[in-house]
RNA sequence: UGGGGCGUCGUCAAGCGGUAAGACACAGGACUUUGGUUCCUGCAUUCGGAGGUUCGAAUCCUCCCGCCCCAG
């Protein structure tokens, strides 16, 4: 008889992090079962995941979620680029795929908890759950989990959150887990090239057009607005005394606007579809927080002003580069993740 | 075919007799559970062409080719 509260379904990818996380759970006396989500793309580590389960000796399940992965993730991903935004598929996948199916399968299998190999921590406090940054701040992945809520957190265990990447690697060695050394990019794009991926995807692509500077002078050509993203420098093919960066994408005119390094700064941003991990929207006025504009962004202190309909205005204390619409703005107070939203655009005028 | 100027890496550009800086671009790598950024490495045996002077020239001379400007 397995103890419901001591049983866990862990999402395993085939990588070291989830493998070690599973081992840690076993060590803690959990009944562990593993779930691999097959997304329909041949990039995954299904075989490696099966090997890990076999090595560690726990039941291994595979769930084919190709259908929803395509509509919820890949379509979203392509749509964002076509709209001139910069998607973050991992965040969306965590909320709509990974944790959703993990919970669903756990329930179906009578397992009380779910787990992943993310570097973040869950803490219970007065009956509510908090998400904290991982101890290893250089590896912290709480950014990717900002959309989770109390429902997920209530049954979530993140064994790697209070360990460093080094410790995890060491554990992997000690357990002689198959080394699958790789830092995968987007899990469904094999060659790391999202541009060619989009070109192969069944969507109507934007037309080639001009690259112009802030004065409107044509300085180059692009192959379609979907091939560039805010803050991009490489691949523009513009020879100049100093590098150019993409500062704006005009899909209506098929135009890409570039500027110099100093033209990249915004003093704030607006975000929409904000979610607050505690469940409560902070509707009572402005508050201070540290905001991360992208994964591995060190964060900047800012003033957050809630706006109607789940929107928010953020004013940085220090201007930030390459605020990209489509990316997430995630708010922290020290290690505590408060919530986050999707960036509509940067604020440029005072 | 009167005068003047210029031709050095894909682009911009140092060098002015002592044996080809740098920047941008590009390529590869590192970093990385998103894109971008960043970092590292590589990138003209050769200076429009052909001769000449010199121990030695991209640097001086001659001619040729090609641009640009001012006069015609």
Coordinates of C-alpha atoms (C1' of nucleotides) in Angstrom, one line a residue:
Chain A
X1 CA 0.0 0.0 0.0
X2 CA 1.5 3.3 -1.0
X3 CA 1.0 6.2 1.2
X4 CA -0.8 8.8 -0.8
X5 CA 1.0 11.7 0.8
X6 CA 4.3 10.0 0.4
X7 CA 3.9 9.1 -3.3
X8 CA 5.0 11.3 -6.1
X9 CA 4.8 11.5 -9.9
X10 CA 7.9 13.2 -11.3
X11 CA 8.3 14.6 -14.7
X12 CA 11.5 13.2 -16.2
X13 CA 13.0 14.5 -19.3
X14 CA 16.0 12.3 -19.7
X15 CA 18.3 15.0 -18.3
X16 CA 20.3 15.0 -15.2
X17 CA 18.2 17.4 -13.2
X18 CA 15.0 15.4 -13.2
X19 CA 16.9 12.2 -12.7
X20 CA 18.7 13.4 -9.6
X21 CA 15.5 14.9 -8.4
X22 CA 13.9 11.5 -8.6
X23 CA 16.7 9.9 -6.8
X24 CA 16.5 12.4 -4.0
X25 CA 12.8 11.7 -3.6
X26 CA 13.5 8.0 -3.3
X27 CA 16.1 8.8 -0.8
X28 CA 13.5 10.7 1.2
X29 CA 11.3 7.6 1.2
X30 CA 8.8 8.6 -1.4
X31 CA 7.1 6.1 -3.7
X32 CA 8.3 7.5 -7.0
X33 CA 6.8 7.1 -10.5
X34 CA 8.1 8.9 -13.5
X35 CA 6.2 10.5 -16.4
X36 CA 7.7 11.4 -19.7
X37 CA 5.6 13.7 -21.9
X38 CA 6.0 12.8 -25.5
X39 CA 5.4 16.0 -27.5
X40 CA 5.5 14.7 -31.0
X41 CA 9.0 16.1 -31.8
X42 CA 11.9 13.8 -32.2
X43 CA 14.1 15.9 -30.0
X44 CA 13.1 14.5 -26.7
X45 CA 15.0 12.2 -24.4
X46 CA 12.4 9.5 -24.0
X47 CA 15.0 6.7 -24.2
X48 CA 17.2 8.4 -21.7
X49 CA 14.2 9.0 -19.4
X50 CA 13.3 5.3 -19.6
X51 CA 16.9 4.4 -18.8
X52 CA 16.9 6.6 -15.8
X53 CA 13.7 5.1 -14.5
X54 CA 15.1 1.7 -15.1
X55 CA 18.4 2.5 -13.3
X56 CA 16.7 4.0 -10.3
X57 CA 14.0 1.3 -10.4
X58 CA 10.7 3.1 -10.5
X59 CA 7.7 2.8 -12.7
X60 CA 7.9 4.8 -15.9
X61 CA 5.0 6.1 -17.8
X62 CA 4.8 7.9 -21.1
X63 CA 2.0 10.2 -22.1
X64 CA 1.6 11.4 -25.6
X65 CA 0.5 15.0 -25.5
X66 CA 1.4 15.8 -29.1
X67 CA -2.0 17.3 -29.8
X68 CA -2.1 19.8 -27.1
X69 CA 1.6 20.6 -27.4
X70 CA 1.0 21.6 -30.9
X71 CA -1.9 23.9 -30.2
X72 CA -0.9 25.3 -26.9
X73 CA 2.8 25.6 -27.5
X74 CA 4.0 25.5 -31.0
X75 CA 1.1 27.4 -32.5
X76 CA 1.5 30.0 -29.8
X77 CA 5.2 30.1 -30.4
X78 CA 4.9 30.6 -34.1
X79 CA 2.0 33.1 -33.7
X80 CA 4.1 35.3 -31.4
X81 CA 7.0 35.5 -33.8
X82 CA 4.6 36.3 -36.6
X83 CA 3.1 39.1 -34.5
X84 CA 6.5 40.6 -33.9
X85 CA 6.8 39.4 -30.3
X86 CA 9.3 37.2 -28.6
X87 CA 7.6 34.1 -27.1
X88 CA 8.7 32.1 -24.1
X89 CA 7.4 28.6 -24.7
X90 CA 8.9 27.1 -21.6
X91 CA 6.8 29.3 -19.3
X92 CA 3.6 28.4 -21.2
X93 CA 4.5 24.8 -21.4
X94 CA 5.0 24.6 -17.7
X95 CA 1.6 26.0 -17.0
X96 CA -0.4 24.4 -19.8
X97 CA 1.4 21.2 -20.4
X98 CA 3.9 20.0 -18.0
X99 CA 2.2 20.7 -14.6
X100 CA -1.2 20.2 -16.0
X101 CA -0.6 16.7 -17.2
X102 CA 1.6 15.9 -14.2
X103 CA -1.3 16.7 -11.9
X104 CA -3.8 14.9 -14.1
X105 CA -1.7 11.7 -14.2
X106 CA -0.9 11.9 -10.6
X107 CA -4.5 12.0 -9.7
X108 CA -5.3 9.2 -12.1
X109 CA -2.6 7.1 -10.6
X110 CA -3.4 7.8 -7.0
X111 CA -0.2 9.7 -6.3
X112 CA -0.4 12.6 -3.9
X113 CA 2.5 14.7 -5.1
X114 CA 4.1 15.9 -8.2
X115 CA 7.7 16.9 -8.8
X116 CA 10.1 18.3 -11.4
X117 CA 13.8 19.0 -11.6
X118 CA 13.4 22.8 -11.5
X119 CA 15.7 24.9 -9.5
X120 CA 13.2 26.6 -7.3
X121 CA 11.7 26.0 -3.8
X122 CA 8.2 25.6 -2.5
X123 CA 7.4 26.8 1.0
X124 CA 4.2 26.5 3.0
X125 CA 3.3 29.4 5.1
X126 CA 0.1 29.7 7.1
X127 CA -1.7 27.2 4.9
X128 CA -0.6 28.9 1.7
X129 CA 2.2 28.1 -0.6
X130 CA 5.0 30.2 -1.8
X131 CA 7.5 29.8 -4.6
X132 CA 11.1 30.9 -3.8
X133 CA 14.2 31.1 -6.0
X134 CA 16.5 28.2 -6.0
X135 CA 19.4 28.3 -3.6
X136 CA 21.8 28.3 -6.5
X137 CA 20.8 31.7 -7.8
X138 CA 22.8 31.3 -10.9
X139 CA 20.6 28.4 -11.9
X140 CA 17.4 29.6 -10.5
X141 CA 14.4 28.7 -12.7
X142 CA 11.5 30.2 -10.7
X143 CA 11.2 32.6 -13.6
X144 CA 9.7 29.8 -15.7
X145 CA 7.2 28.9 -13.1
X146 CA 5.6 32.3 -12.4
X147 CA 2.3 31.3 -13.9
X148 CA 1.8 28.5 -11.4
X149 CA -0.8 28.9 -8.7
X150 CA -1.8 27.5 -5.3
X151 CA -3.3 24.4 -6.9
X152 CA 0.0 23.3 -8.4
X153 CA 2.2 24.5 -5.5
X154 CA 0.1 22.6 -3.0
X155 CA 1.2 19.2 -4.2
X156 CA 4.6 20.2 -5.8
X157 CA 8.0 19.1 -4.6
X158 CA 11.1 20.6 -6.1
X159 CA 14.0 18.5 -4.7
X160 CA 16.7 20.4 -6.6
X161 CA 15.7 23.8 -5.2
X162 CA 18.0 23.8 -2.2
X163 CA 21.0 22.3 -4.0
X164 CA 23.5 23.8 -6.3
X165 CA 24.0 22.6 -9.9
X166 CA 27.4 21.3 -8.8
X167 CA 25.8 19.2 -6.1
X168 CA 23.3 17.8 -8.6
X169 CA 26.1 16.9 -11.0
X170 CA 28.0 15.2 -8.2
X171 CA 24.9 13.2 -7.2
X172 CA 24.4 12.2 -10.8
X173 CA 27.9 10.9 -10.8
X174 CA 27.6 9.1 -7.5
X175 CA 24.4 7.4 -8.8
X176 CA 26.2 6.7 -12.1
X177 CA 23.3 8.1 -14.0
X178 CA 23.8 8.2 -17.7
X179 CA 25.5 11.5 -18.5
X180 CA 23.3 13.3 -20.9
X181 CA 25.3 16.4 -21.0
X182 CA 23.4 19.0 -22.9
X183 CA 21.7 22.3 -22.4
X184 CA 18.7 21.9 -24.6
X185 CA 17.4 25.0 -26.3
X186 CA 13.8 25.0 -27.2
X187 CA 12.9 21.3 -26.7
X188 CA 11.0 21.1 -30.0
X189 CA 13.5 22.7 -32.2
X190 CA 16.3 20.3 -33.1
X191 CA 18.9 22.4 -34.7
X192 CA 18.6 25.4 -32.4
X193 CA 17.3 27.4 -35.3
X194 CA 13.9 28.8 -34.7
X195 CA 13.9 30.7 -37.9
X196 CA 14.1 27.7 -40.1
X197 CA 11.6 26.0 -37.9
X198 CA 9.1 28.7 -38.6
X199 CA 9.9 28.5 -42.3
X200 CA 9.0 24.8 -42.2
X201 CA 5.9 25.4 -40.1
X202 CA 2.6 25.7 -42.0
X203 CA 2.0 29.4 -41.6
X204 CA 2.1 32.4 -43.9
X205 CA 5.4 34.1 -43.3
X206 CA 6.0 37.8 -43.3
X207 CA 7.6 39.3 -46.4
X208 CA 11.2 40.5 -46.6
X209 CA 11.6 44.1 -46.0
X210 CA 13.8 47.0 -45.0
X211 CA 15.9 47.5 -41.9
X212 CA 15.8 51.2 -41.0
X213 CA 17.5 53.3 -38.4
X214 CA 15.7 55.7 -36.1
X215 CA 15.9 58.4 -38.7
X216 CA 14.2 56.2 -41.2
X217 CA 17.2 55.6 -43.4
X218 CA 17.4 52.2 -44.9
X219 CA 20.5 50.5 -43.6
X220 CA 19.8 46.9 -44.6
X221 CA 17.3 44.2 -45.6
X222 CA 15.7 41.4 -43.6
X223 CA 14.2 38.1 -44.6
X224 CA 10.9 38.7 -42.8
X225 CA 10.1 40.2 -39.4
X226 CA 9.9 36.8 -37.9
X227 CA 13.6 36.3 -38.3
X228 CA 14.5 39.0 -35.9
X229 CA 13.8 39.7 -32.2
X230 CA 14.2 42.7 -30.0
X231 CA 17.7 43.2 -28.8
X232 CA 19.2 41.2 -31.6
X233 CA 22.6 42.1 -33.0
X234 CA 23.8 39.1 -34.9
X235 CA 22.6 38.3 -38.4
X236 CA 21.5 41.8 -39.4
X237 CA 24.4 42.0 -41.8
X238 CA 24.9 45.7 -41.4
X239 CA 28.4 46.9 -41.6
X240 CA 28.9 50.0 -39.5
X241 CA 31.3 51.8 -37.2
X242 CA 29.4 50.3 -34.2
X243 CA 27.0 47.4 -33.9
X244 CA 23.3 47.9 -34.5
X245 CA 20.5 46.2 -32.4
X246 CA 16.9 45.6 -33.2
X247 CA 14.9 48.1 -31.1
X248 CA 11.5 47.8 -32.8
X249 CA 9.6 45.5 -35.1
X250 CA 6.8 46.8 -37.3
X251 CA 4.9 43.9 -38.7
X252 CA 2.4 46.1 -40.5
X253 CA 5.1 47.7 -42.6
X254 CA 7.4 44.6 -42.6
X255 CA 10.0 47.0 -41.1
X256 CA 12.7 46.4 -38.6
X257 CA 14.0 49.4 -36.8
X258 CA 17.5 49.3 -35.4
X259 CA 19.5 51.6 -33.2
X260 CA 22.7 51.8 -31.2
X261 CA 23.3 50.2 -27.9
X262 CA 22.2 53.3 -26.1
X263 CA 18.9 53.3 -28.0
X264 CA 17.9 49.9 -26.4
X265 CA 16.9 51.2 -23.0
X266 CA 13.5 51.4 -21.5
X267 CA 12.7 53.0 -18.2
X268 CA 9.8 50.7 -17.6
X269 CA 7.2 48.4 -19.2
X270 CA 3.6 47.4 -19.2
X271 CA 2.5 43.9 -18.7
X272 CA -0.8 42.1 -19.1
X273 CA -2.4 38.8 -17.9
X274 CA -0.6 39.1 -14.6
X275 CA -0.9 36.3 -12.2
X276 CA 0.0 36.2 -8.6
X277 CA 1.2 33.1 -7.1
X278 CA -0.5 33.6 -3.8
X279 CA -3.8 34.0 -5.7
X280 CA -4.5 37.6 -4.7
X281 CA -4.1 40.4 -7.2
X282 CA -2.4 43.3 -5.3
X283 CA -5.0 45.8 -6.1
X284 CA -4.1 48.3 -3.4
X285 CA -1.7 50.7 -5.0
X286 CA 1.8 50.8 -6.0
X287 CA 4.4 48.6 -4.5
X288 CA 8.1 47.9 -4.8
X289 CA 9.6 44.7 -6.2
X290 CA 12.5 43.4 -8.1
X291 CA 11.6 42.5 -11.6
X292 CA 13.2 40.1 -14.0
X293 CA 12.7 40.9 -17.7
X294 CA 14.0 37.6 -19.0
X295 CA 15.4 34.4 -17.8
X296 CA 18.7 34.9 -16.0
X297 CA 18.2 38.6 -15.8
X298 CA 19.7 39.7 -12.5
X299 CA 16.6 41.8 -12.0
X300 CA 16.0 45.5 -11.4
X301 CA 14.3 47.3 -8.6
X302 CA 11.0 48.8 -9.7
X303 CA 7.8 50.3 -8.8
X304 CA 4.8 48.2 -9.7
X305 CA 1.5 49.9 -10.3
X306 CA -1.5 47.6 -10.7
X307 CA -3.9 48.7 -13.5
X308 CA -7.4 47.5 -14.3
X309 CA -8.0 44.1 -15.9
X310 CA -4.9 42.3 -14.8
X311 CA -2.5 44.8 -16.2
X312 CA 0.4 46.4 -14.6
X313 CA 2.8 49.3 -15.1
X314 CA 6.4 48.8 -14.1
X315 CA 8.9 51.7 -13.6
X316 CA 12.5 50.6 -13.2
X317 CA 14.9 52.5 -11.0
X318 CA 17.5 51.9 -13.7
X319 CA 16.8 51.8 -17.4
X320 CA 17.0 48.3 -18.9
X321 CA 18.0 47.0 -22.3
X322 CA 15.9 45.2 -24.9
X323 CA 12.6 45.0 -23.1
X324 CA 10.8 42.6 -25.5
X325 CA 7.1 42.2 -25.8
X326 CA 6.1 38.6 -25.4
X327 CA 8.6 37.9 -22.7
X328 CA 7.6 37.7 -19.1
X329 CA 8.2 40.2 -16.4
X330 CA 8.4 38.4 -13.1
X331 CA 8.3 40.1 -9.7
X332 CA 10.2 39.1 -6.7
X333 CA 10.7 40.3 -3.1
X334 CA 14.0 38.9 -2.2
X335 CA 13.8 35.2 -2.9
X336 CA 10.0 35.2 -2.9
X337 CA 8.2 35.1 -6.3
X338 CA 5.2 37.4 -6.1
X339 CA 3.9 37.0 -9.6
X340 CA 4.4 38.1 -13.1
X341 CA 2.8 39.1 -16.4
X342 CA 3.5 39.2 -20.1
X343 CA 5.3 42.2 -21.5
X344 CA 3.3 44.4 -23.8
X345 CA 6.2 46.8 -24.5
X346 CA 8.8 49.0 -22.9
X347 CA 8.2 52.5 -21.6
X348 CA 10.4 55.1 -23.4
X349 CA 9.1 58.6 -22.7
X350 CA 9.2 60.1 -19.3
Chain B
rU1 C1' 43.3 62.6 -71.9
rG2 C1' 42.8 70.8 -68.8
rG3 C1' 43.3 70.7 -63.4
rG4 C1' 42.8 68.2 -58.7
rG5 C1' 41.7 63.9 -55.6
rC6 C1' 41.3 58.7 -54.6
rG7 C1' 41.9 53.3 -55.1
rU8 C1' 44.5 48.7 -48.3
rC9 C1' 39.8 42.3 -45.7
rG10 C1' 32.5 41.8 -47.4
rU11 C1' 32.0 47.3 -45.3
rC12 C1' 34.5 51.5 -42.9
rA13 C1' 39.5 52.5 -41.9
rA14 C1' 45.0 53.0 -39.8
rG15 C1' 49.6 52.9 -42.1
rC16 C1' 53.5 58.0 -45.2
rG17 C1' 60.6 53.2 -46.7
rG18 C1' 61.4 48.5 -42.4
rU19 C1' 58.4 44.0 -43.3
rA20 C1' 49.5 44.9 -43.2
rA21 C1' 46.1 48.3 -36.5
rG22 C1' 41.2 48.6 -35.3
rA23 C1' 35.8 48.7 -35.9
rC24 C1' 31.5 46.5 -38.2
rA25 C1' 30.0 42.2 -40.7
rC26 C1' 30.8 37.0 -41.0
rA27 C1' 32.2 31.9 -39.1
rG28 C1' 33.1 28.6 -35.0
rG29 C1' 33.0 27.9 -29.8
rA30 C1' 31.5 29.1 -24.5
rC31 C1' 27.3 30.4 -21.7
rU32 C1' 21.9 28.9 -21.5
rU33 C1' 15.2 24.4 -19.9
rU34 C1' 12.9 30.8 -24.3
rG35 C1' 14.5 34.5 -27.9
rG36 C1' 18.2 38.1 -27.6
rU37 C1' 22.5 39.9 -25.1
rU38 C1' 27.6 38.8 -23.5
rC39 C1' 32.4 36.3 -23.7
rC40 C1' 36.4 33.6 -26.4
rU41 C1' 38.7 32.3 -31.0
rG42 C1' 39.2 32.7 -36.3
rC43 C1' 39.1 36.1 -40.4
rA44 C1' 44.2 40.4 -46.1
rU45 C1' 51.7 36.2 -47.1
rU46 C1' 48.9 41.0 -49.0
rC47 C1' 47.7 46.6 -50.1
rG48 C1' 43.7 48.3 -58.3
rG49 C1' 47.5 46.2 -62.3
rA50 C1' 52.4 46.0 -64.5
rG51 C1' 57.3 47.5 -64.2
rG52 C1' 61.3 50.3 -61.7
rU53 C1' 64.4 52.5 -57.4
rU54 C1' 66.1 50.2 -52.7
rC55 C1' 69.3 45.5 -48.4
rG56 C1' 64.0 46.3 -47.8
rA57 C1' 58.0 49.4 -50.5
rA58 C1' 51.1 49.4 -49.2
rU59 C1' 54.4 53.5 -48.4
rC60 C1' 59.2 56.6 -53.6
rC61 C1' 59.2 56.8 -59.4
rU62 C1' 56.8 55.4 -64.4
rC63 C1' 53.0 53.6 -67.2
rC64 C1' 48.1 51.4 -67.4
rC65 C1' 43.0 50.5 -65.3
rG66 C1' 38.9 52.3 -62.4
rC67 C1' 36.3 55.9 -59.5
rC68 C1' 35.2 61.1 -57.7
rC69 C1' 35.4 66.5 -58.0
rC70 C1' 36.3 71.3 -60.6
rA71 C1' 36.5 73.3 -65.1
rG72 C1' 35.2 72.3 -70.5

